[in-house]
Amino acid sequence: MCRSSPIGPVKPAVITSLVQDILDRLAYFVVRIFVCVVQALPLELCASLARRLATLCTHVFRIRRDLIEDNLRHAFPHMSAEERTAVTWRMWEHLFLMIVEIVHAPRKIHDTNWRDYITLYRTDELVRALFDDRATIIICGHYGNFELSGYGMAVLGFPSFTVARPLDNPYLDRFLNEFRAHSGQYILSKTGSAGQIEGVLAGGGNLALLGDQYAGPKGCWVDFFGRPASSHKAVALLTLGNPAQAVFCFIRRVGNRPLCHVMGTEGVLDPRAAGHLTVTEVTQWYTRLLEQTIRIAPEQYWWLHRRWRDTRAGKPKKPSESQAA
């Protein structure tokens, strides 16, 4: 007499989950090996490799070249085609150097030698805001090595909390969060962390937020390089809804070698002193400072982002769109 298997058939969902877990572990293993290799290489060699990779991305593979061209053409209408190509190449070099610097920073930058790598700009305003008993909302953009700014702040004795979406790979997500927490940068999930955010602000902590992420048609629309750009309202709402100061911070690579930066602030906004402010006014305030900062070194901004998507219902159509309709 035949008996059925006590285990039964394996469900497709279980197989899919198992395969995904194996792929996640492999990706984690590859990243750990990559980090070890980069840490073992001299910074000068890493910089040389970054230049070679920038050439491949700009002239060979032309990754997102049309999008980058369009963004630069609108932001800098007087820039020639050759100048846009040069900025594109330096942007890719910057992105690869950014990765190298993040990997090397924990082994090179410490509380005793940080002055060899970081120069502070407008120190009085920055330190005054950070030492205030109230919470500080630190606003930055995808400019310079913004990941290194959190590390630099922690080295100076000002740990911060950052709101970010967890990575899909749980092993990489845990590794990255542990890597950040080692230097005093703590990650709060974008979903389900409202209570933790309130706790940070109520305790007078430092909350770091990126202020130039596309927020969709329902975001706060402000002027950014002469075009409407959608920004998340949360930055302004947290500033206005709490006894907190908003500080626009930046970190910019200077000189001709990696891990040489200037870090500081371009402005501090105290809602109590400024009087009644709206969400749009606060959002436009830090967006304007971000634009001013980008103009100093445009190659250190992420021009490959679709920052200026205008998907609002009822917006005026371009002539070509009207004719097509």
PDB file of C-alpha atoms in Angstrom:
ATOM      1  CA  MET A   1       0.000   0.000   0.000  1.00  0.00           C
ATOM      2  CA  CYS A   2       1.467   3.351  -1.023  1.00  0.00           C
ATOM      3  CA  ARG A   3       1.750   6.098   1.576  1.00  0.00           C
ATOM      4  CA  SER A   4       1.899   9.829   0.868  1.00  0.00           C
ATOM      5  CA  SER A   5       5.016  11.724   1.860  1.00  0.00           C
ATOM      6  CA  PRO A   6       4.742  13.328   5.314  1.00  0.00           C
ATOM      7  CA  ILE A   7       6.518  16.387   3.986  1.00  0.00           C
ATOM      8  CA  GLY A   8       4.262  17.061   1.039  1.00  0.00           C
ATOM      9  CA  PRO A   9       5.044  19.218  -2.002  1.00  0.00           C
ATOM     10  CA  VAL A  10       7.188  22.294  -1.486  1.00  0.00           C
ATOM     11  CA  LYS A  11       5.257  25.503  -2.116  1.00  0.00           C
ATOM     12  CA  PRO A  12       6.568  27.857  -4.835  1.00  0.00           C
ATOM     13  CA  ALA A  13       6.607  30.754  -2.354  1.00  0.00           C
ATOM     14  CA  VAL A  14       8.995  28.825  -0.105  1.00  0.00           C
ATOM     15  CA  ILE A  15      11.330  28.137  -3.029  1.00  0.00           C
ATOM     16  CA  THR A  16      11.228  31.783  -4.089  1.00  0.00           C
ATOM     17  CA  SER A  17      12.007  32.913  -0.542  1.00  0.00           C
ATOM     18  CA  LEU A  18      14.887  30.448  -0.292  1.00  0.00           C
ATOM     19  CA  VAL A  19      16.386  31.568  -3.618  1.00  0.00           C
ATOM     20  CA  GLN A  20      16.052  35.235  -2.625  1.00  0.00           C
ATOM     21  CA  ASP A  21      17.789  34.549   0.683  1.00  0.00           C
ATOM     22  CA  ILE A  22      20.682  32.854  -1.127  1.00  0.00           C
ATOM     23  CA  LEU A  23      20.994  35.813  -3.530  1.00  0.00           C
ATOM     24  CA  ASP A  24      20.906  38.274  -0.615  1.00  0.00           C
ATOM     25  CA  ARG A  25      23.672  36.371   1.169  1.00  0.00           C
ATOM     26  CA  LEU A  26      25.784  36.295  -1.992  1.00  0.00           C
ATOM     27  CA  ALA A  27      25.344  40.040  -2.491  1.00  0.00           C
ATOM     28  CA  TYR A  28      26.309  40.634   1.140  1.00  0.00           C
ATOM     29  CA  PHE A  29      29.408  38.462   0.692  1.00  0.00           C
ATOM     30  CA  VAL A  30      30.443  40.365  -2.447  1.00  0.00           C
ATOM     31  CA  VAL A  31      30.031  43.738  -0.712  1.00  0.00           C
ATOM     32  CA  ARG A  32      32.082  42.615   2.293  1.00  0.00           C
ATOM     33  CA  ILE A  33      34.867  41.432  -0.029  1.00  0.00           C
ATOM     34  CA  PHE A  34      34.681  44.725  -1.932  1.00  0.00           C
ATOM     35  CA  VAL A  35      34.993  46.721   1.297  1.00  0.00           C
ATOM     36  CA  CYS A  36      38.030  44.685   2.373  1.00  0.00           C
ATOM     37  CA  VAL A  37      39.723  45.160  -1.002  1.00  0.00           C
ATOM     38  CA  VAL A  38      39.098  48.918  -1.094  1.00  0.00           C
ATOM     39  CA  GLN A  39      40.361  49.335   2.468  1.00  0.00           C
ATOM     40  CA  ALA A  40      43.548  47.487   1.515  1.00  0.00           C
ATOM     41  CA  LEU A  41      44.252  49.737  -1.488  1.00  0.00           C
ATOM     42  CA  PRO A  42      46.073  53.075  -1.130  1.00  0.00           C
ATOM     43  CA  LEU A  43      43.862  56.128  -1.556  1.00  0.00           C
ATOM     44  CA  GLU A  44      45.944  57.313  -4.506  1.00  0.00           C
ATOM     45  CA  LEU A  45      45.298  54.076  -6.389  1.00  0.00           C
ATOM     46  CA  CYS A  46      41.581  54.271  -5.563  1.00  0.00           C
ATOM     47  CA  ALA A  47      41.510  57.817  -6.955  1.00  0.00           C
ATOM     48  CA  SER A  48      43.152  56.622 -10.174  1.00  0.00           C
ATOM     49  CA  LEU A  49      40.588  53.834 -10.531  1.00  0.00           C
ATOM     50  CA  ALA A  50      37.783  56.360  -9.914  1.00  0.00           C
ATOM     51  CA  ARG A  51      39.012  58.444 -12.850  1.00  0.00           C
ATOM     52  CA  ARG A  52      39.076  55.418 -15.133  1.00  0.00           C
ATOM     53  CA  LEU A  53      35.566  54.384 -14.107  1.00  0.00           C
ATOM     54  CA  ALA A  54      34.361  57.951 -14.664  1.00  0.00           C
ATOM     55  CA  THR A  55      35.659  57.801 -18.229  1.00  0.00           C
ATOM     56  CA  LEU A  56      33.797  54.542 -18.845  1.00  0.00           C
ATOM     57  CA  CYS A  57      30.513  55.886 -17.448  1.00  0.00           C
ATOM     58  CA  THR A  58      30.785  59.188 -19.350  1.00  0.00           C
ATOM     59  CA  HIS A  59      32.217  58.287 -22.734  1.00  0.00           C
ATOM     60  CA  VAL A  60      31.702  54.528 -23.180  1.00  0.00           C
ATOM     61  CA  PHE A  61      28.521  53.391 -21.436  1.00  0.00           C
ATOM     62  CA  ARG A  62      27.030  56.923 -21.299  1.00  0.00           C
ATOM     63  CA  ILE A  63      24.928  56.012 -18.255  1.00  0.00           C
ATOM     64  CA  ARG A  64      21.871  58.286 -17.974  1.00  0.00           C
ATOM     65  CA  ARG A  65      23.624  60.699 -20.282  1.00  0.00           C
ATOM     66  CA  ASP A  66      20.417  62.245 -21.692  1.00  0.00           C
ATOM     67  CA  LEU A  67      19.006  62.862 -18.208  1.00  0.00           C
ATOM     68  CA  ILE A  68      22.252  64.400 -16.947  1.00  0.00           C
ATOM     69  CA  GLU A  69      22.488  66.589 -20.066  1.00  0.00           C
ATOM     70  CA  ASP A  70      18.926  67.792 -19.631  1.00  0.00           C
ATOM     71  CA  ASN A  71      19.424  68.611 -15.942  1.00  0.00           C
ATOM     72  CA  LEU A  72      22.655  70.509 -16.556  1.00  0.00           C
ATOM     73  CA  ARG A  73      21.238  72.355 -19.571  1.00  0.00           C
ATOM     74  CA  HIS A  74      18.350  73.685 -17.482  1.00  0.00           C
ATOM     75  CA  ALA A  75      20.409  74.438 -14.376  1.00  0.00           C
ATOM     76  CA  PHE A  76      23.260  76.129 -16.276  1.00  0.00           C
ATOM     77  CA  PRO A  77      21.860  77.395 -19.596  1.00  0.00           C
ATOM     78  CA  HIS A  78      25.066  79.285 -20.432  1.00  0.00           C
ATOM     79  CA  MET A  79      27.248  76.174 -20.038  1.00  0.00           C
ATOM     80  CA  SER A  80      28.661  74.837 -23.311  1.00  0.00           C
ATOM     81  CA  ALA A  81      28.359  71.203 -24.411  1.00  0.00           C
ATOM     82  CA  GLU A  82      32.045  70.637 -23.636  1.00  0.00           C
ATOM     83  CA  GLU A  83      31.598  72.083 -20.158  1.00  0.00           C
ATOM     84  CA  ARG A  84      28.591  69.850 -19.511  1.00  0.00           C
ATOM     85  CA  THR A  85      30.610  66.813 -20.545  1.00  0.00           C
ATOM     86  CA  ALA A  86      33.408  67.862 -18.208  1.00  0.00           C
ATOM     87  CA  VAL A  87      30.966  68.286 -15.315  1.00  0.00           C
ATOM     88  CA  THR A  88      29.462  64.874 -16.094  1.00  0.00           C
ATOM     89  CA  TRP A  89      32.886  63.232 -15.986  1.00  0.00           C
ATOM     90  CA  ARG A  90      33.777  64.936 -12.687  1.00  0.00           C
ATOM     91  CA  MET A  91      30.399  63.937 -11.238  1.00  0.00           C
ATOM     92  CA  TRP A  92      31.095  60.270 -11.906  1.00  0.00           C
ATOM     93  CA  GLU A  93      34.598  60.638 -10.495  1.00  0.00           C
ATOM     94  CA  HIS A  94      33.068  62.231  -7.399  1.00  0.00           C
ATOM     95  CA  LEU A  95      30.562  59.394  -6.947  1.00  0.00           C
ATOM     96  CA  PHE A  96      33.263  56.739  -7.072  1.00  0.00           C
ATOM     97  CA  LEU A  97      35.523  58.742  -4.763  1.00  0.00           C
ATOM     98  CA  MET A  98      32.581  59.097  -2.398  1.00  0.00           C
ATOM     99  CA  ILE A  99      32.369  55.310  -2.040  1.00  0.00           C
ATOM    100  CA  VAL A 100      36.112  55.055  -1.451  1.00  0.00           C
ATOM    101  CA  GLU A 101      36.017  57.768   1.211  1.00  0.00           C
ATOM    102  CA  ILE A 102      33.123  56.142   3.066  1.00  0.00           C
ATOM    103  CA  VAL A 103      35.007  52.842   3.212  1.00  0.00           C
ATOM    104  CA  HIS A 104      38.308  54.410   4.317  1.00  0.00           C
ATOM    105  CA  ALA A 105      36.935  56.995   6.777  1.00  0.00           C
ATOM    106  CA  PRO A 106      36.526  54.734   9.856  1.00  0.00           C
ATOM    107  CA  ARG A 107      40.174  53.664   9.640  1.00  0.00           C
ATOM    108  CA  LYS A 108      41.616  57.097   8.966  1.00  0.00           C
ATOM    109  CA  ILE A 109      39.487  59.817  10.573  1.00  0.00           C
ATOM    110  CA  HIS A 110      39.346  59.876  14.380  1.00  0.00           C
ATOM    111  CA  ASP A 111      38.621  62.379  17.136  1.00  0.00           C
ATOM    112  CA  THR A 112      42.333  63.169  17.433  1.00  0.00           C
ATOM    113  CA  ASN A 113      43.202  63.796  13.774  1.00  0.00           C
ATOM    114  CA  TRP A 114      39.985  64.964  12.091  1.00  0.00           C
ATOM    115  CA  ARG A 115      41.563  68.375  11.375  1.00  0.00           C
ATOM    116  CA  ASP A 116      43.850  66.648   8.862  1.00  0.00           C
ATOM    117  CA  TYR A 117      40.807  65.756   6.768  1.00  0.00           C
ATOM    118  CA  ILE A 118      37.995  68.197   7.581  1.00  0.00           C
ATOM    119  CA  THR A 119      37.993  72.001   7.712  1.00  0.00           C
ATOM    120  CA  LEU A 120      35.034  73.656   9.413  1.00  0.00           C
ATOM    121  CA  TYR A 121      33.183  76.567   7.807  1.00  0.00           C
ATOM    122  CA  ARG A 122      31.154  79.104   9.819  1.00  0.00           C
ATOM    123  CA  THR A 123      31.922  77.100  12.943  1.00  0.00           C
ATOM    124  CA  ASP A 124      30.311  79.508  15.417  1.00  0.00           C
ATOM    125  CA  GLU A 125      26.826  79.235  13.903  1.00  0.00           C
ATOM    126  CA  LEU A 126      27.024  75.476  13.550  1.00  0.00           C
ATOM    127  CA  VAL A 127      28.293  74.788  17.066  1.00  0.00           C
ATOM    128  CA  ARG A 128      25.885  77.287  18.625  1.00  0.00           C
ATOM    129  CA  ALA A 129      22.936  75.471  17.055  1.00  0.00           C
ATOM    130  CA  LEU A 130      24.218  72.015  18.013  1.00  0.00           C
ATOM    131  CA  PHE A 131      24.819  73.044  21.633  1.00  0.00           C
ATOM    132  CA  ASP A 132      21.334  74.536  21.948  1.00  0.00           C
ATOM    133  CA  ASP A 133      19.046  72.672  24.347  1.00  0.00           C
ATOM    134  CA  ARG A 134      16.459  72.389  21.604  1.00  0.00           C
ATOM    135  CA  ALA A 135      16.555  69.750  18.916  1.00  0.00           C
ATOM    136  CA  THR A 136      18.457  70.453  15.720  1.00  0.00           C
ATOM    137  CA  ILE A 137      17.155  69.412  12.316  1.00  0.00           C
ATOM    138  CA  ILE A 138      20.141  69.091  10.007  1.00  0.00           C
ATOM    139  CA  ILE A 139      19.183  69.496   6.352  1.00  0.00           C
ATOM    140  CA  CYS A 140      21.450  68.559   3.468  1.00  0.00           C
ATOM    141  CA  GLY A 141      21.152  67.330  -0.106  1.00  0.00           C
ATOM    142  CA  HIS A 142      22.748  64.834  -2.461  1.00  0.00           C
ATOM    143  CA  TYR A 143      25.796  67.064  -2.614  1.00  0.00           C
ATOM    144  CA  GLY A 144      29.400  66.399  -1.710  1.00  0.00           C
ATOM    145  CA  ASN A 145      30.010  63.327   0.401  1.00  0.00           C
ATOM    146  CA  PHE A 146      26.819  63.713   2.438  1.00  0.00           C
ATOM    147  CA  GLU A 147      27.337  60.248   3.962  1.00  0.00           C
ATOM    148  CA  LEU A 148      30.663  61.430   5.343  1.00  0.00           C
ATOM    149  CA  SER A 149      29.037  64.489   6.924  1.00  0.00           C
ATOM    150  CA  GLY A 150      27.202  62.285   9.420  1.00  0.00           C
ATOM    151  CA  TYR A 151      30.445  60.544  10.270  1.00  0.00           C
ATOM    152  CA  GLY A 152      32.217  63.883  10.655  1.00  0.00           C
ATOM    153  CA  MET A 153      29.521  65.240  12.965  1.00  0.00           C
ATOM    154  CA  ALA A 154      29.768  62.143  15.138  1.00  0.00           C
ATOM    155  CA  VAL A 155      33.565  62.436  15.358  1.00  0.00           C
ATOM    156  CA  LEU A 156      33.080  66.004  16.581  1.00  0.00           C
ATOM    157  CA  GLY A 157      30.848  64.681  19.348  1.00  0.00           C
ATOM    158  CA  PHE A 158      27.414  65.314  17.809  1.00  0.00           C
ATOM    159  CA  PRO A 159      25.746  61.975  16.993  1.00  0.00           C
ATOM    160  CA  SER A 160      22.702  62.165  14.759  1.00  0.00           C
ATOM    161  CA  PHE A 161      19.668  60.178  13.713  1.00  0.00           C
ATOM    162  CA  THR A 162      18.817  59.815  10.041  1.00  0.00           C
ATOM    163  CA  VAL A 163      15.511  58.720   8.504  1.00  0.00           C
ATOM    164  CA  ALA A 164      16.063  56.306   5.616  1.00  0.00           C
ATOM    165  CA  ARG A 165      14.284  53.508   3.788  1.00  0.00           C
ATOM    166  CA  PRO A 166      15.649  50.074   4.765  1.00  0.00           C
ATOM    167  CA  LEU A 167      17.511  48.204   2.036  1.00  0.00           C
ATOM    168  CA  ASP A 168      15.696  45.284   0.432  1.00  0.00           C
ATOM    169  CA  ASN A 169      18.642  43.041   1.336  1.00  0.00           C
ATOM    170  CA  PRO A 170      18.384  42.500   5.130  1.00  0.00           C
ATOM    171  CA  TYR A 171      22.032  41.451   5.461  1.00  0.00           C
ATOM    172  CA  LEU A 172      23.311  44.555   3.671  1.00  0.00           C
ATOM    173  CA  ASP A 173      20.863  46.720   5.595  1.00  0.00           C
ATOM    174  CA  ARG A 174      22.135  45.414   8.948  1.00  0.00           C
ATOM    175  CA  PHE A 175      25.763  45.748   7.835  1.00  0.00           C
ATOM    176  CA  LEU A 176      25.283  49.342   6.667  1.00  0.00           C
ATOM    177  CA  ASN A 177      23.422  50.342   9.826  1.00  0.00           C
ATOM    178  CA  GLU A 178      26.098  48.793  12.045  1.00  0.00           C
ATOM    179  CA  PHE A 179      28.748  50.531   9.965  1.00  0.00           C
ATOM    180  CA  ARG A 180      27.022  53.888  10.498  1.00  0.00           C
ATOM    181  CA  ALA A 181      26.214  53.304  14.179  1.00  0.00           C
ATOM    182  CA  HIS A 182      29.875  52.573  14.895  1.00  0.00           C
ATOM    183  CA  SER A 183      30.584  56.255  14.253  1.00  0.00           C
ATOM    184  CA  GLY A 184      27.467  57.637  15.908  1.00  0.00           C
ATOM    185  CA  GLN A 185      25.039  57.720  12.989  1.00  0.00           C
ATOM    186  CA  TYR A 186      21.784  55.987  13.807  1.00  0.00           C
ATOM    187  CA  ILE A 187      19.184  55.050  11.211  1.00  0.00           C
ATOM    188  CA  LEU A 188      15.442  55.309  11.721  1.00  0.00           C
ATOM    189  CA  SER A 189      13.176  53.523   9.270  1.00  0.00           C
ATOM    190  CA  LYS A 190      10.971  55.651   7.029  1.00  0.00           C
ATOM    191  CA  THR A 191       7.964  53.597   8.079  1.00  0.00           C
ATOM    192  CA  GLY A 192       6.839  53.132  11.656  1.00  0.00           C
ATOM    193  CA  SER A 193       9.398  55.421  13.271  1.00  0.00           C
ATOM    194  CA  ALA A 194       7.178  58.399  14.142  1.00  0.00           C
ATOM    195  CA  GLY A 195       7.483  57.671  17.850  1.00  0.00           C
ATOM    196  CA  GLN A 196      11.276  57.425  17.651  1.00  0.00           C
ATOM    197  CA  ILE A 197      11.484  60.705  15.730  1.00  0.00           C
ATOM    198  CA  GLU A 198       9.342  62.415  18.350  1.00  0.00           C
ATOM    199  CA  GLY A 199      11.628  61.021  21.037  1.00  0.00           C
ATOM    200  CA  VAL A 200      14.749  62.365  19.337  1.00  0.00           C
ATOM    201  CA  LEU A 201      13.249  65.818  18.954  1.00  0.00           C
ATOM    202  CA  ALA A 202      11.771  65.881  22.460  1.00  0.00           C
ATOM    203  CA  GLY A 203      15.169  64.944  23.889  1.00  0.00           C
ATOM    204  CA  GLY A 204      16.973  67.736  22.055  1.00  0.00           C
ATOM    205  CA  GLY A 205      18.761  65.378  19.676  1.00  0.00           C
ATOM    206  CA  ASN A 206      20.022  65.894  16.130  1.00  0.00           C
ATOM    207  CA  LEU A 207      17.840  64.681  13.263  1.00  0.00           C
ATOM    208  CA  ALA A 208      19.494  64.645   9.812  1.00  0.00           C
ATOM    209  CA  LEU A 209      17.302  64.731   6.700  1.00  0.00           C
ATOM    210  CA  LEU A 210      17.897  64.912   2.957  1.00  0.00           C
ATOM    211  CA  GLY A 211      15.944  67.856   1.604  1.00  0.00           C
ATOM    212  CA  ASP A 212      16.130  67.280  -2.150  1.00  0.00           C
ATOM    213  CA  GLN A 213      14.234  64.052  -2.694  1.00  0.00           C
ATOM    214  CA  TYR A 214      11.382  64.016  -5.208  1.00  0.00           C
ATOM    215  CA  ALA A 215       8.074  63.916  -3.323  1.00  0.00           C
ATOM    216  CA  GLY A 216       5.570  63.391  -6.125  1.00  0.00           C
ATOM    217  CA  PRO A 217       2.668  65.591  -7.240  1.00  0.00           C
ATOM    218  CA  LYS A 218       1.427  66.135  -3.649  1.00  0.00           C
ATOM    219  CA  GLY A 219       4.756  67.414  -2.367  1.00  0.00           C
ATOM    220  CA  CYS A 220       5.713  70.996  -1.611  1.00  0.00           C
ATOM    221  CA  TRP A 221       6.565  72.677  -4.918  1.00  0.00           C
ATOM    222  CA  VAL A 222       9.387  75.226  -4.789  1.00  0.00           C
ATOM    223  CA  ASP A 223      11.796  76.824  -7.232  1.00  0.00           C
ATOM    224  CA  PHE A 224      15.054  74.924  -7.749  1.00  0.00           C
ATOM    225  CA  PHE A 225      17.399  76.146 -10.487  1.00  0.00           C
ATOM    226  CA  GLY A 226      14.527  78.007 -12.128  1.00  0.00           C
ATOM    227  CA  ARG A 227      12.211  75.008 -12.357  1.00  0.00           C
ATOM    228  CA  PRO A 228       9.461  73.733 -10.046  1.00  0.00           C
ATOM    229  CA  ALA A 229      10.660  70.840  -7.902  1.00  0.00           C
ATOM    230  CA  SER A 230       8.624  68.704  -5.512  1.00  0.00           C
ATOM    231  CA  SER A 231      10.029  68.333  -1.979  1.00  0.00           C
ATOM    232  CA  HIS A 232       8.825  66.397   1.038  1.00  0.00           C
ATOM    233  CA  LYS A 233       6.832  68.499   3.489  1.00  0.00           C
ATOM    234  CA  ALA A 234       8.112  66.529   6.493  1.00  0.00           C
ATOM    235  CA  VAL A 235      11.302  68.583   6.820  1.00  0.00           C
ATOM    236  CA  ALA A 236       9.390  71.847   7.214  1.00  0.00           C
ATOM    237  CA  LEU A 237       6.624  70.297   9.319  1.00  0.00           C
ATOM    238  CA  LEU A 238       9.115  68.860  11.801  1.00  0.00           C
ATOM    239  CA  THR A 239      10.857  72.229  12.008  1.00  0.00           C
ATOM    240  CA  LEU A 240       7.653  74.184  12.555  1.00  0.00           C
ATOM    241  CA  GLY A 241       5.922  71.605  14.746  1.00  0.00           C
ATOM    242  CA  ASN A 242       8.712  71.265  17.303  1.00  0.00           C
ATOM    243  CA  PRO A 243      10.884  73.636  19.317  1.00  0.00           C
ATOM    244  CA  ALA A 244      13.743  72.959  16.919  1.00  0.00           C
ATOM    245  CA  GLN A 245      16.223  74.876  14.819  1.00  0.00           C
ATOM    246  CA  ALA A 246      16.856  74.014  11.193  1.00  0.00           C
ATOM    247  CA  VAL A 247      20.471  74.030  10.030  1.00  0.00           C
ATOM    248  CA  PHE A 248      21.401  73.694   6.382  1.00  0.00           C
ATOM    249  CA  CYS A 249      24.704  71.787   6.302  1.00  0.00           C
ATOM    250  CA  PHE A 250      27.036  70.769   3.514  1.00  0.00           C
ATOM    251  CA  ILE A 251      30.301  68.938   3.033  1.00  0.00           C
ATOM    252  CA  ARG A 252      32.389  69.606  -0.071  1.00  0.00           C
ATOM    253  CA  ARG A 253      35.553  67.937  -1.324  1.00  0.00           C
ATOM    254  CA  VAL A 254      38.382  70.408  -1.823  1.00  0.00           C
ATOM    255  CA  GLY A 255      41.922  70.086  -3.106  1.00  0.00           C
ATOM    256  CA  ASN A 256      43.294  67.326  -5.309  1.00  0.00           C
ATOM    257  CA  ARG A 257      43.178  64.338  -2.983  1.00  0.00           C
ATOM    258  CA  PRO A 258      40.442  62.178  -1.454  1.00  0.00           C
ATOM    259  CA  LEU A 259      39.334  62.675   2.146  1.00  0.00           C
ATOM    260  CA  CYS A 260      39.950  66.411   2.095  1.00  0.00           C
ATOM    261  CA  HIS A 261      36.725  68.271   2.844  1.00  0.00           C
ATOM    262  CA  VAL A 262      35.241  71.484   4.115  1.00  0.00           C
ATOM    263  CA  MET A 263      32.135  71.032   6.259  1.00  0.00           C
ATOM    264  CA  GLY A 264      29.831  73.665   7.654  1.00  0.00           C
ATOM    265  CA  THR A 265      26.569  75.525   7.367  1.00  0.00           C
ATOM    266  CA  GLU A 266      25.176  78.113   4.978  1.00  0.00           C
ATOM    267  CA  GLY A 267      22.296  79.128   7.215  1.00  0.00           C
ATOM    268  CA  VAL A 268      20.382  78.547  10.449  1.00  0.00           C
ATOM    269  CA  LEU A 269      16.626  79.036  10.708  1.00  0.00           C
ATOM    270  CA  ASP A 270      15.063  79.597  14.119  1.00  0.00           C
ATOM    271  CA  PRO A 271      11.261  79.566  13.705  1.00  0.00           C
ATOM    272  CA  ARG A 272      10.799  81.290  17.066  1.00  0.00           C
ATOM    273  CA  ALA A 273      12.858  84.274  15.951  1.00  0.00           C
ATOM    274  CA  ALA A 274      11.608  84.297  12.365  1.00  0.00           C
ATOM    275  CA  GLY A 275       7.949  84.607  13.284  1.00  0.00           C
ATOM    276  CA  HIS A 276       5.125  82.924  11.395  1.00  0.00           C
ATOM    277  CA  LEU A 277       6.457  80.757   8.575  1.00  0.00           C
ATOM    278  CA  THR A 278       4.707  78.456   6.147  1.00  0.00           C
ATOM    279  CA  VAL A 279       5.808  75.023   4.952  1.00  0.00           C
ATOM    280  CA  THR A 280       6.554  76.478   1.517  1.00  0.00           C
ATOM    281  CA  GLU A 281       8.718  79.279   2.953  1.00  0.00           C
ATOM    282  CA  VAL A 282      10.824  76.865   5.007  1.00  0.00           C
ATOM    283  CA  THR A 283      11.192  74.480   2.075  1.00  0.00           C
ATOM    284  CA  GLN A 284      12.169  77.302  -0.293  1.00  0.00           C
ATOM    285  CA  TRP A 285      14.678  78.575   2.297  1.00  0.00           C
ATOM    286  CA  TYR A 286      16.792  75.424   2.410  1.00  0.00           C
ATOM    287  CA  THR A 287      16.288  74.706  -1.312  1.00  0.00           C
ATOM    288  CA  ARG A 288      17.717  78.130  -2.142  1.00  0.00           C
ATOM    289  CA  LEU A 289      20.748  77.475   0.093  1.00  0.00           C
ATOM    290  CA  LEU A 290      21.252  74.090  -1.541  1.00  0.00           C
ATOM    291  CA  GLU A 291      21.220  75.702  -4.994  1.00  0.00           C
ATOM    292  CA  GLN A 292      23.774  78.318  -3.886  1.00  0.00           C
ATOM    293  CA  THR A 293      26.010  75.567  -2.527  1.00  0.00           C
ATOM    294  CA  ILE A 294      25.753  73.447  -5.676  1.00  0.00           C
ATOM    295  CA  ARG A 295      26.807  76.377  -7.849  1.00  0.00           C
ATOM    296  CA  ILE A 296      30.185  76.449  -6.069  1.00  0.00           C
ATOM    297  CA  ALA A 297      31.030  72.893  -7.183  1.00  0.00           C
ATOM    298  CA  PRO A 298      28.293  71.578  -9.533  1.00  0.00           C
ATOM    299  CA  GLU A 299      30.219  68.373 -10.237  1.00  0.00           C
ATOM    300  CA  GLN A 300      29.574  67.241  -6.655  1.00  0.00           C
ATOM    301  CA  TYR A 301      25.794  67.067  -7.090  1.00  0.00           C
ATOM    302  CA  TRP A 302      23.837  63.993  -8.224  1.00  0.00           C
ATOM    303  CA  TRP A 303      22.625  65.194 -11.617  1.00  0.00           C
ATOM    304  CA  LEU A 304      21.481  61.674 -12.513  1.00  0.00           C
ATOM    305  CA  HIS A 305      18.383  62.074 -10.301  1.00  0.00           C
ATOM    306  CA  ARG A 306      14.989  62.791 -11.882  1.00  0.00           C
ATOM    307  CA  ARG A 307      14.585  65.742  -9.555  1.00  0.00           C
ATOM    308  CA  TRP A 308      12.330  67.886 -11.735  1.00  0.00           C
ATOM    309  CA  ARG A 309       9.503  65.527 -12.646  1.00  0.00           C
ATOM    310  CA  ASP A 310       6.309  67.583 -12.750  1.00  0.00           C
ATOM    311  CA  THR A 311       3.377  65.172 -12.592  1.00  0.00           C
ATOM    312  CA  ARG A 312       0.798  67.531 -11.087  1.00  0.00           C
ATOM    313  CA  ALA A 313      -2.732  67.187 -12.399  1.00  0.00           C
ATOM    314  CA  GLY A 314      -3.891  70.164 -14.426  1.00  0.00           C
ATOM    315  CA  LYS A 315      -0.436  71.644 -14.961  1.00  0.00           C
ATOM    316  CA  PRO A 316      -0.047  73.699 -18.153  1.00  0.00           C
ATOM    317  CA  LYS A 317       1.065  71.507 -21.015  1.00  0.00           C
ATOM    318  CA  LYS A 318       3.982  72.282 -23.238  1.00  0.00           C
ATOM    319  CA  PRO A 319       3.072  73.165 -26.856  1.00  0.00           C
ATOM    320  CA  SER A 320       4.345  69.819 -28.095  1.00  0.00           C
ATOM    321  CA  GLU A 321       2.192  67.970 -25.542  1.00  0.00           C
ATOM    322  CA  SER A 322      -0.934  69.949 -26.551  1.00  0.00           C
ATOM    323  CA  GLN A 323      -0.397  69.181 -30.222  1.00  0.00           C
ATOM    324  CA  ALA A 324       0.134  65.491 -29.473  1.00  0.00           C
ATOM    325  CA  ALA A 325      -3.117  65.377 -27.541  1.00  0.00           C
TER     326      ALA A 325
END
